[in-house]
CSV table of C-alpha atoms in Angstrom, one decimal:
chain,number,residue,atom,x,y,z
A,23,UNK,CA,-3.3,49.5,-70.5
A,24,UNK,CA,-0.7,48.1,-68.8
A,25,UNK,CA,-2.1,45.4,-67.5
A,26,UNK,CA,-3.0,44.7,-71.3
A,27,UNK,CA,1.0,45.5,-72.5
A,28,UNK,CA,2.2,42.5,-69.3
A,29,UNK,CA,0.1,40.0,-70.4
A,30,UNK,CA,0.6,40.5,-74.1
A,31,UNK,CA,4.7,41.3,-73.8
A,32,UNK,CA,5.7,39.7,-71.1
A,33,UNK,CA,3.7,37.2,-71.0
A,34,UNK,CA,2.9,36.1,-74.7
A,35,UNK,CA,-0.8,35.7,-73.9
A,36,UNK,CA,-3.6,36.3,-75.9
A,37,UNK,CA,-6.2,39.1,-74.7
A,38,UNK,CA,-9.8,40.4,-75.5
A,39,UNK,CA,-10.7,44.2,-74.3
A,40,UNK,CA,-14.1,44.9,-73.7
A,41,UNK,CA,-15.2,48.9,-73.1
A,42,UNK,CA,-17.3,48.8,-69.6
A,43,UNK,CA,-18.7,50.9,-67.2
A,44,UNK,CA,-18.2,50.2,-63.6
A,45,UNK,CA,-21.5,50.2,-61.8
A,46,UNK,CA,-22.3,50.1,-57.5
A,47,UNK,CA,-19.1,50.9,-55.2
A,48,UNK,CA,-18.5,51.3,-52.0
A,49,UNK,CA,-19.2,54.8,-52.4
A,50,UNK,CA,-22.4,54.3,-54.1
A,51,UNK,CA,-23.4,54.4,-57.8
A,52,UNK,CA,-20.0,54.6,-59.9
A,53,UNK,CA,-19.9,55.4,-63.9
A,54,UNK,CA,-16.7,55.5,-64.9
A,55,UNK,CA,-15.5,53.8,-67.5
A,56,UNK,CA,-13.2,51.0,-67.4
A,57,UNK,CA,-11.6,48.2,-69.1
A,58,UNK,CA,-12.3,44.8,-69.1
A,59,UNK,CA,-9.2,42.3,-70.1
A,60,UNK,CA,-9.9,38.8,-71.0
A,61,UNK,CA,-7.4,36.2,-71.3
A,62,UNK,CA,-7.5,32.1,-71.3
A,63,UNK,CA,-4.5,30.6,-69.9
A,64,UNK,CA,-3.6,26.9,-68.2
A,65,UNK,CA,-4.4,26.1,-64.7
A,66,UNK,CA,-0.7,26.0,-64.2
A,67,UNK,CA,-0.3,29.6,-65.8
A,68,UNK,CA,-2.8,31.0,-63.2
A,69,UNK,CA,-0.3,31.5,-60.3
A,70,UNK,CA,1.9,33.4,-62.5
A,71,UNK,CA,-0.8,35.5,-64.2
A,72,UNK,CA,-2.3,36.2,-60.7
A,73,UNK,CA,1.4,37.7,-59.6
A,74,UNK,CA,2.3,39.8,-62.1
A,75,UNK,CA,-1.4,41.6,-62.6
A,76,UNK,CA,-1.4,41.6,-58.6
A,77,UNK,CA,2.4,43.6,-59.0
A,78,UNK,CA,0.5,46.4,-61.2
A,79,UNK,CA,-3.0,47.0,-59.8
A,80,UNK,CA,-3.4,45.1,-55.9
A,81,UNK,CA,-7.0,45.7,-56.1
A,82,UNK,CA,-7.7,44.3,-59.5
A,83,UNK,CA,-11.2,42.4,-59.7
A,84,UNK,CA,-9.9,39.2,-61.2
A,85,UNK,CA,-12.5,36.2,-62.4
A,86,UNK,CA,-11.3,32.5,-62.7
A,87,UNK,CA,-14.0,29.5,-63.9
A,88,UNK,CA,-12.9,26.5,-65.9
A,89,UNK,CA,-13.9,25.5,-69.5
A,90,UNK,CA,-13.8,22.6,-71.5
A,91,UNK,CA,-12.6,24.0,-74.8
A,92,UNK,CA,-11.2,26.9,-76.7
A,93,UNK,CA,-11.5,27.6,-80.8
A,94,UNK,CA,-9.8,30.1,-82.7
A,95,UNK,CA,-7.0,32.5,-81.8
A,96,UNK,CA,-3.8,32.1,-80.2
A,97,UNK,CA,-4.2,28.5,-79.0
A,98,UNK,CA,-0.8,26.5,-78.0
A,99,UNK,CA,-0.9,23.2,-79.4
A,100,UNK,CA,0.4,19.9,-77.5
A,101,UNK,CA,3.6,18.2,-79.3
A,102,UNK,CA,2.2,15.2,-81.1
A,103,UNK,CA,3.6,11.7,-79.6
A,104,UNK,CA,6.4,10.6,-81.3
């Protein structure tokens, strides 16, 4: 939740949280439940993201893959050339 409440305050980012269950540990099989937070951000946002998510959970499992294109939801639009 408050890793949620940084990226959406703080941060002004959009976010997506999916309901999950963890699954194989180090300690074996694992079913706890767990949330999975989901936000697209700029390759030059993705320092800063990393930080502060780092500051509140050191061992967060954190995914990064490029994509070409984003629809819908809280997109930040260029300035149009003058």
């Amino acid at each position: 939740e408050l890793t949620r409440k940084t990226l959406t305050l703080k941060l002004k980012k959009g976010v997506t949280v999916f309901k999950g269950k963890s699954g194989f540990g180090k300690r074996g099989e694992v079913d706890d439940d767990i949330d999975i937070v989901y936000t697209v951000v700029t390759r030059l946002e993705v320092h800063k993201i990393i930080d502060e998510i780092e500051k509140i959970d050191e061992k967060a499992f954190i995914v990064q893959t490029n994509i070409n294109d984003t629809r819908g939801g809280m997109i930040k639009r260029r300035a149009a050339p003058h």
